[in-house]
Short mmCIF file of C-alpha atoms in Angstrom, two decimals:
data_model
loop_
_atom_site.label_atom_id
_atom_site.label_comp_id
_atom_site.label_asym_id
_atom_site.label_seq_id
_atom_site.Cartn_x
_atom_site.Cartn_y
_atom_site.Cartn_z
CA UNK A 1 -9.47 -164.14 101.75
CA UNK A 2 -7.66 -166.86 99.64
CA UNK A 3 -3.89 -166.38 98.16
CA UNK A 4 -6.63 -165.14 94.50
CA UNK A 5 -7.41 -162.25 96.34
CA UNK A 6 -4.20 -161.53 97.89
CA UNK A 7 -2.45 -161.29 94.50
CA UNK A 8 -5.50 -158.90 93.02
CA UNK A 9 -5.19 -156.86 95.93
CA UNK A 10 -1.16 -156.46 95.32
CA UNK A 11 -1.46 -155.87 92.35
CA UNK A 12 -3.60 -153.14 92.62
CA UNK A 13 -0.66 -151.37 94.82
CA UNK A 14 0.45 -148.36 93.14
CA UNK A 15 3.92 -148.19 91.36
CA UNK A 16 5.12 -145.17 93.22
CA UNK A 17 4.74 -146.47 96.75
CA UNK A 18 6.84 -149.34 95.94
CA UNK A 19 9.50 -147.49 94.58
CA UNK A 20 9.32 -145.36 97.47
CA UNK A 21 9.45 -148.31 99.88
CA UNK A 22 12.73 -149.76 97.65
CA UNK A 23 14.22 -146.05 97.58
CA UNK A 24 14.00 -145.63 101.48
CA UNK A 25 15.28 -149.07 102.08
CA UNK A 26 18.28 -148.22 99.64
CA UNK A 27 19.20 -144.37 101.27
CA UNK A 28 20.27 -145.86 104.34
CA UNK A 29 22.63 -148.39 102.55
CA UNK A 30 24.11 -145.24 100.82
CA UNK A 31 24.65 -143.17 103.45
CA UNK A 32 26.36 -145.97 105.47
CA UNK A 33 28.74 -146.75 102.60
CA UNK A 34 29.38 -143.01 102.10
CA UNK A 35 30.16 -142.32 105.80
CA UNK A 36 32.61 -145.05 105.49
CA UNK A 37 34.03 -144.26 102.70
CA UNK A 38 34.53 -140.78 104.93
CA UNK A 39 35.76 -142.30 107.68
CA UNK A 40 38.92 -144.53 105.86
CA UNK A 41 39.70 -140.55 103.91
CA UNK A 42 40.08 -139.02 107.24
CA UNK A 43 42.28 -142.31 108.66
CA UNK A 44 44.63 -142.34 105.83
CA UNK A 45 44.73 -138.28 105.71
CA UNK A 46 45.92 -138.65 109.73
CA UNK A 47 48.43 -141.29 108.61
CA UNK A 48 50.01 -139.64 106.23
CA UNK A 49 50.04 -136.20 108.51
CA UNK A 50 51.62 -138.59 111.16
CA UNK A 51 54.02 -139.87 109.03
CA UNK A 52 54.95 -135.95 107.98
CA UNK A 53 55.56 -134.92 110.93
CA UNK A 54 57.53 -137.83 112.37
CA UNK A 55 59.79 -138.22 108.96
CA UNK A 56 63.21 -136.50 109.80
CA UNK A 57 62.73 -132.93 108.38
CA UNK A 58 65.99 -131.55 106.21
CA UNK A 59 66.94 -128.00 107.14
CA UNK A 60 68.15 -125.31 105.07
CA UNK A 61 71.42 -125.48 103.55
CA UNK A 62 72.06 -129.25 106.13
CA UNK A 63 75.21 -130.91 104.28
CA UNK A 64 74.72 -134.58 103.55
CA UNK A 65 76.88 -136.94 105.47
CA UNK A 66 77.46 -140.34 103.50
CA UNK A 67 77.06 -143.96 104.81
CA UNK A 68 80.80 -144.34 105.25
CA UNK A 69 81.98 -140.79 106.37
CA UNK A 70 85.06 -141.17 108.67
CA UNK A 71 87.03 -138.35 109.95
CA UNK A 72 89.63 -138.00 113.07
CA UNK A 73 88.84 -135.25 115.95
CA UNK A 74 90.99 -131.98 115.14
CA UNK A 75 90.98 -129.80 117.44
CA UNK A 76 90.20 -125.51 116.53
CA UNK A 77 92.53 -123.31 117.73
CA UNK A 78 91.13 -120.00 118.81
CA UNK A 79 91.84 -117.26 116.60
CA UNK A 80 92.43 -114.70 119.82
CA UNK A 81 93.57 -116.09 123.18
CA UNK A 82 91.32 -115.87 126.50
CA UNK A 83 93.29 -114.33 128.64
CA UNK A 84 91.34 -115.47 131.54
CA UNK A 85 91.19 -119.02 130.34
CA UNK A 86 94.11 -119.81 127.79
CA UNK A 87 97.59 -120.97 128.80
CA UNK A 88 100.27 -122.67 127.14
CA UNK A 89 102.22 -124.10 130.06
CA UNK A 90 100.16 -127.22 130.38
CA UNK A 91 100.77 -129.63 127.19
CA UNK A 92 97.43 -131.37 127.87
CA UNK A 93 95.61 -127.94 127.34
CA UNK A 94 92.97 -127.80 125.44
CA UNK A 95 92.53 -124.08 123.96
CA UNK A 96 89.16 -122.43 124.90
CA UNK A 97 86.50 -121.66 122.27
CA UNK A 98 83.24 -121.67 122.28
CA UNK A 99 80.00 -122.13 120.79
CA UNK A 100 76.61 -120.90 121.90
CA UNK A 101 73.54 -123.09 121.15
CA UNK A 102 70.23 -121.31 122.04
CA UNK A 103 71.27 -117.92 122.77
CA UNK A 104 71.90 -119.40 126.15
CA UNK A 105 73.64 -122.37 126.05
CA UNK A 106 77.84 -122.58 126.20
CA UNK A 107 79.25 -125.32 124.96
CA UNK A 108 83.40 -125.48 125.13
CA UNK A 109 85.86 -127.66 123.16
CA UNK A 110 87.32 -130.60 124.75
CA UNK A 111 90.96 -132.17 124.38
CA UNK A 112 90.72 -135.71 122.89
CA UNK A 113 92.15 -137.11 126.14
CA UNK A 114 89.38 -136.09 127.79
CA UNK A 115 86.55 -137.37 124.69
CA UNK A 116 88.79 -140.61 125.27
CA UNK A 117 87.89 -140.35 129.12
CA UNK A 118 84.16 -140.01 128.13
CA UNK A 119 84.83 -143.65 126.58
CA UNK A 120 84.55 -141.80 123.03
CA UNK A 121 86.82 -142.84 120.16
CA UNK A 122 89.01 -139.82 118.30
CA UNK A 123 87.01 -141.07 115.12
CA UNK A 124 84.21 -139.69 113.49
CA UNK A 125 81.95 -141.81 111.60
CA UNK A 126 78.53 -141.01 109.69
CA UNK A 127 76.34 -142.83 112.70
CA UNK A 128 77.74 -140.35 115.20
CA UNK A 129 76.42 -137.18 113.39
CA UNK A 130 72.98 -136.72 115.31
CA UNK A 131 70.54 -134.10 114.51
CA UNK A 132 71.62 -131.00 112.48
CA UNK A 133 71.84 -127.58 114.83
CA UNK A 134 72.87 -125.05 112.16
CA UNK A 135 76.13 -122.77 110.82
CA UNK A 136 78.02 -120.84 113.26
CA UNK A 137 77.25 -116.96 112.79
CA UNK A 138 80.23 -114.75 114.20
CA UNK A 139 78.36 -112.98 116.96
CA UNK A 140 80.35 -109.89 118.88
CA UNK A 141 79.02 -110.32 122.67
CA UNK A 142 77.47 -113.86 123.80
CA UNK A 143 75.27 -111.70 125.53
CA UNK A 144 73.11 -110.57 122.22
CA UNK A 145 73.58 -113.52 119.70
CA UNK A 146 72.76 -113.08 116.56
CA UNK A 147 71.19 -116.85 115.94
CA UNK A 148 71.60 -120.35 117.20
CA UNK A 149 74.70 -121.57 116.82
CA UNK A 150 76.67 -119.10 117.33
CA UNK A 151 80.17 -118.02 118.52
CA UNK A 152 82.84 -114.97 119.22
CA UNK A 153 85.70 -116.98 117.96
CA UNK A 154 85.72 -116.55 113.89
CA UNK A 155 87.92 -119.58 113.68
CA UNK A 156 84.32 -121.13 113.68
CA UNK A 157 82.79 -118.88 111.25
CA UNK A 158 79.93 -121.08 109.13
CA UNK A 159 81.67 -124.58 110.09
CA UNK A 160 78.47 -127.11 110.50
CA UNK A 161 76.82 -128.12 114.24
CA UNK A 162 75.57 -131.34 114.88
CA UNK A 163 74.17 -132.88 118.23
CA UNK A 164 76.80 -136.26 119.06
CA UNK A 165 74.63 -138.88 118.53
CA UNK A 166 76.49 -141.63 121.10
CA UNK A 167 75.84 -139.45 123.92
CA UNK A 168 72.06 -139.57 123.23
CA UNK A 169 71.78 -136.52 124.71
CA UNK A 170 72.16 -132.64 124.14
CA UNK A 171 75.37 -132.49 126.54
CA UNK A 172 77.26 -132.68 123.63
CA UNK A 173 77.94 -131.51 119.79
CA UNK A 174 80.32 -132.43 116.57
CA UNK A 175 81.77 -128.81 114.98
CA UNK A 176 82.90 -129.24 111.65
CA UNK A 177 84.64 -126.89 109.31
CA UNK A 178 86.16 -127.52 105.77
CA UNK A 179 89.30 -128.78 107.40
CA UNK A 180 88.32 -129.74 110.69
CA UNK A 181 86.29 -131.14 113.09
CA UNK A 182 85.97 -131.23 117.08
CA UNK A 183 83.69 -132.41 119.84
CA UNK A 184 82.22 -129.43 122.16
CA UNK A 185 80.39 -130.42 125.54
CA UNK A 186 77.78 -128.65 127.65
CA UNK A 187 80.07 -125.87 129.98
CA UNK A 188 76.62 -124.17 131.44
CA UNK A 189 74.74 -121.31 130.68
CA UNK A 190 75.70 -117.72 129.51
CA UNK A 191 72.79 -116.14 132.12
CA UNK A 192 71.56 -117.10 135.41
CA UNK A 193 67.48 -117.67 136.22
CA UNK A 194 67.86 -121.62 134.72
CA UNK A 195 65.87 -124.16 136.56
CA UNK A 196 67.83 -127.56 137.68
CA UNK A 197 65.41 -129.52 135.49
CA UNK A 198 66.89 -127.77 132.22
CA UNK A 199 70.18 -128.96 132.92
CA UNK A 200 69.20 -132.43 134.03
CA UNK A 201 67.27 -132.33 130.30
CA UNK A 202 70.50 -131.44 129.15
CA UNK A 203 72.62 -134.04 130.41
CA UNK A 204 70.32 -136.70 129.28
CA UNK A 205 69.12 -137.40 132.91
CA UNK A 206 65.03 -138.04 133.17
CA UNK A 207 64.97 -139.56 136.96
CA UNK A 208 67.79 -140.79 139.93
CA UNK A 209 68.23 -144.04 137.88
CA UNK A 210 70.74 -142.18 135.10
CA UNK A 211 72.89 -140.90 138.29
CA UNK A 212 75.65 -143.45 139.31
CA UNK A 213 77.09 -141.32 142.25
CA UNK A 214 77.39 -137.82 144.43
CA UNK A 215 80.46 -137.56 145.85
CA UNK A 216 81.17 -134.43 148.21
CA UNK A 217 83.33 -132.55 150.00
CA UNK A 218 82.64 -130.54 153.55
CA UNK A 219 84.64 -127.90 154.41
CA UNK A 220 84.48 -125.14 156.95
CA UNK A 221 84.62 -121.34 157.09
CA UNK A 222 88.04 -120.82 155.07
CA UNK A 223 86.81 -123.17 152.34
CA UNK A 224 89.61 -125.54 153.46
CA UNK A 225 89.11 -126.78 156.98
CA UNK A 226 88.08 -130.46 155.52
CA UNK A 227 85.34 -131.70 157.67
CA UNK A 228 84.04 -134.75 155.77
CA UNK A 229 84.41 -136.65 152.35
CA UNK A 230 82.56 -139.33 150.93
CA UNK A 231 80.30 -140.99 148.29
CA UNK A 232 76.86 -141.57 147.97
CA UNK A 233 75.35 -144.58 146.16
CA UNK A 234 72.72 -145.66 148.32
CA UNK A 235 69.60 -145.81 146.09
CA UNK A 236 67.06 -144.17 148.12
CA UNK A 237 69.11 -141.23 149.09
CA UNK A 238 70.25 -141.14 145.25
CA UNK A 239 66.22 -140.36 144.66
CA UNK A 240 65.99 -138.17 147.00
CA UNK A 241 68.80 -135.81 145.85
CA UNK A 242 67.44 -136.64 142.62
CA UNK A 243 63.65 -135.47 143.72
CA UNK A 244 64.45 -132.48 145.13
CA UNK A 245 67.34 -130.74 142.71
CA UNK A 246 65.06 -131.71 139.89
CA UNK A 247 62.61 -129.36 141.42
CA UNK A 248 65.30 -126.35 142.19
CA UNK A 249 64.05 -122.90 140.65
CA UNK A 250 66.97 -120.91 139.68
CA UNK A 251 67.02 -116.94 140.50
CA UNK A 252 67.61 -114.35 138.13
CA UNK A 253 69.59 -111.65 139.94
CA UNK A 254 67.25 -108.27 138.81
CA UNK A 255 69.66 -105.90 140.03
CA UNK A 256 71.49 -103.13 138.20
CA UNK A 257 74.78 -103.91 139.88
CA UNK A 258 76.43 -106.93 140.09
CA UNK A 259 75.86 -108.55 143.16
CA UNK A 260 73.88 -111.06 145.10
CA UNK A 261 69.93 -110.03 145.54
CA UNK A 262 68.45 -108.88 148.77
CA UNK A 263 66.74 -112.24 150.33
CA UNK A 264 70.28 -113.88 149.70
CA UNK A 265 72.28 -110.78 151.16
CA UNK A 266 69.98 -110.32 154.08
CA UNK A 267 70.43 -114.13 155.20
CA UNK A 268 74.79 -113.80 154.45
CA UNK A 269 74.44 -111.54 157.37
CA UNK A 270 73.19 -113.73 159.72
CA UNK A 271 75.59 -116.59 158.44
CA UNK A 272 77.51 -117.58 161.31
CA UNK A 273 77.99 -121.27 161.34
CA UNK A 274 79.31 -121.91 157.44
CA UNK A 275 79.54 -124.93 156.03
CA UNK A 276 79.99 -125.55 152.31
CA UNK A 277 79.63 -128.63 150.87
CA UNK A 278 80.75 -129.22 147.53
CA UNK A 279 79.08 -132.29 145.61
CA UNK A 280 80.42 -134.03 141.98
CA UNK A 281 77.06 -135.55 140.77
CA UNK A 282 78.42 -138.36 138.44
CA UNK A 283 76.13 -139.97 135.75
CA UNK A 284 76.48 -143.37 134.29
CA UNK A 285 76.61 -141.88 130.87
CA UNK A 286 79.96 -141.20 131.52
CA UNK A 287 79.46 -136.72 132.46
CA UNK A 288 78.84 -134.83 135.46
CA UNK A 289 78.49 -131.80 136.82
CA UNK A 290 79.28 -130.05 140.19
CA UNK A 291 76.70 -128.33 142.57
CA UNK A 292 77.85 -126.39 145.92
CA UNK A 293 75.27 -127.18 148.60
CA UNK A 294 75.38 -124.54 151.64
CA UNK A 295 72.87 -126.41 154.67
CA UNK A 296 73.26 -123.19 157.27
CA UNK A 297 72.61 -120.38 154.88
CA UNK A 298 68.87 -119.48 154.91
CA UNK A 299 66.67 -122.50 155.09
CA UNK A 300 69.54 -124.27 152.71
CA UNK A 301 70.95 -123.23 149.69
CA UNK A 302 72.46 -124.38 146.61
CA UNK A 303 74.50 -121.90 144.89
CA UNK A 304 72.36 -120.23 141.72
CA UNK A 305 69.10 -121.24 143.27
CA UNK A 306 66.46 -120.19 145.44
CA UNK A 307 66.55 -122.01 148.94
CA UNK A 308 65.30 -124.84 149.58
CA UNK A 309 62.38 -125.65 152.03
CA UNK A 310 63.22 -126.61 156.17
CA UNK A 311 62.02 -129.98 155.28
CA UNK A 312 64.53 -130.76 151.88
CA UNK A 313 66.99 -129.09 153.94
CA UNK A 314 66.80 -131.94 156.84
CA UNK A 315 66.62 -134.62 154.00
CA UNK A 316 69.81 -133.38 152.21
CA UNK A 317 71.73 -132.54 155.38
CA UNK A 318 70.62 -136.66 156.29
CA UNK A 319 71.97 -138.00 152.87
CA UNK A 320 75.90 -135.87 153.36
CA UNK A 321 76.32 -136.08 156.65
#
């Protein structure tokens, strides 16, 4: 066969099966481009769903706080007095009132001595406005809030609740009413059954590296035969506290009456040889808290907590010797 009868033979070839030869080389090409085409929808659809729910959402009724918003801390002055808490002998005294974030949450005003303490300047500006909480609702028992924030004190009745942004934390908020405006820190929680990791969350701790110190105090039976003081600031006995208070499960007493549950009751009995120890955990971000650590009761127990195991026991008794 010569290139003649090649070209007589092709062009005896049918007109359909060519076109179906160019049409199936052509489908693929479509459904490629089509799939891709697809593909970049979906990518930019999951971008801009990304970017939605990353953006900084506005909440109902939030009041705008301009660039260059200044204000000086005012302290609130509670409508009723506490007469548990509130005193007028001390001239430092800061008057007690609260607010309640999270139906469990208490968070107290603090004097501007003490924000000063916490390294804080008396001056509000726009930057130090963090995330918007809410309005205060007037609530009549802490105990059955009405909504988050919240407080018994009507002096604080719809002023505006902001997290404090320099603290980078949750340990404290800005309270701000027509006329004035206050700083309120963390003060603990309104019911018991709170794990140790929920306050540590709070306080803006996530491992031993945000603690700076523990000091403590050992005293005997009476609470004041003084046995030992010191401070610890030793790193690996820093992550050990850390590792094992991070991991306390806090007890929710079930009882009808007030009063300690059984397990706890059943080992006070057999308490013979007290020793309470009481330990300031301070935090390089300037707060702290206080825990009460009890080594002879039960297999060890910190106060709100369920005890601890023999072997964190031996490594806690170790660290406050």
């Amino acid at each position: 066969m010569n290139s003649k009868d090649l070209l007589n033979i092709l062009g005896e070839i049918d007109d359909k099966y060519i076109l179906d030869v160019e049409y199936k080389t052509i489908l693929p090409l479509k459904i490629v481009k089509i799939v891709s085409l697809v593909a970049s929808i979906c990518l930019v659809s999951l971008v801009i769903l990304f970017a939605i729910q990353n953006y900084p959402q506005v909440k109902e009724n939030q009041p705008v706080i301009n660039d260059n918003f200044e204000i000086d801390v005012s302290l609130f002055t509670p409508s009723a007095k506490d007469p548990d808490l509130d005193s007028t002998k001390d001239p430092q005294y800061t008057p007690h009132i609260d607010v309640i974030i999270n139906g469990n949450q208490i968070y107290t005003q603090i004097s501007i001595d003490k924000l000063k303490e916490l390294g804080f300047k008396p001056t509000l500006h726009s930057s130090d406005f963090g995330e918007y909480i809410g309005t205060v609702s007037i609530t009549n028992s802490y105990k059955s809030p009405t909504q988050s924030p919240c407080s018994t004190d009507t002096v604080l009745a719809n002023s505006n609740v902001y997290y404090y942004a320099p603290i980078n934390c949750q340990s404290m908020i800005i309270v701000q009413s027509d006329t004035l405006c206050s700083v309120f820190a963390f003060d603990g929680f309104i019911d018991d059954g709170h794990n140790m990791s929920e306050l540590y969350s709070i306080l803006g701790v996530k491992s031993s590296n945000d603690i700076e110190s523990m000091e403590f105090y050992a005293k005997g039976v009476t609470h004041k035969d003084f046995i030992n003081h010191g401070t610890i600031t030793e790193v690996n006995d820093v992550k050990t506290f850390f590792s094992i208070t991070n991991s306390l499960i806090g007890y929710k007493n079930e009882s009808p009456h007030l009063g300690t549950p059984d397990w706890l009751d059943d080992a006070l009995r057999n308490y013979d040889e007290r020793l309470y120890i009481d330990i300031t955990v301070k935090l390089y971000n300037g707060l702290s808290f206080e825990i009460q650590y009890q080594p002879n009761l039960g297999t060890g127990y910190i106060d709100g907590y369920f005890f601890l195991t023999k072997e964190q026991n031996v490594k806690l008794k170790e660290i406050f010797k």
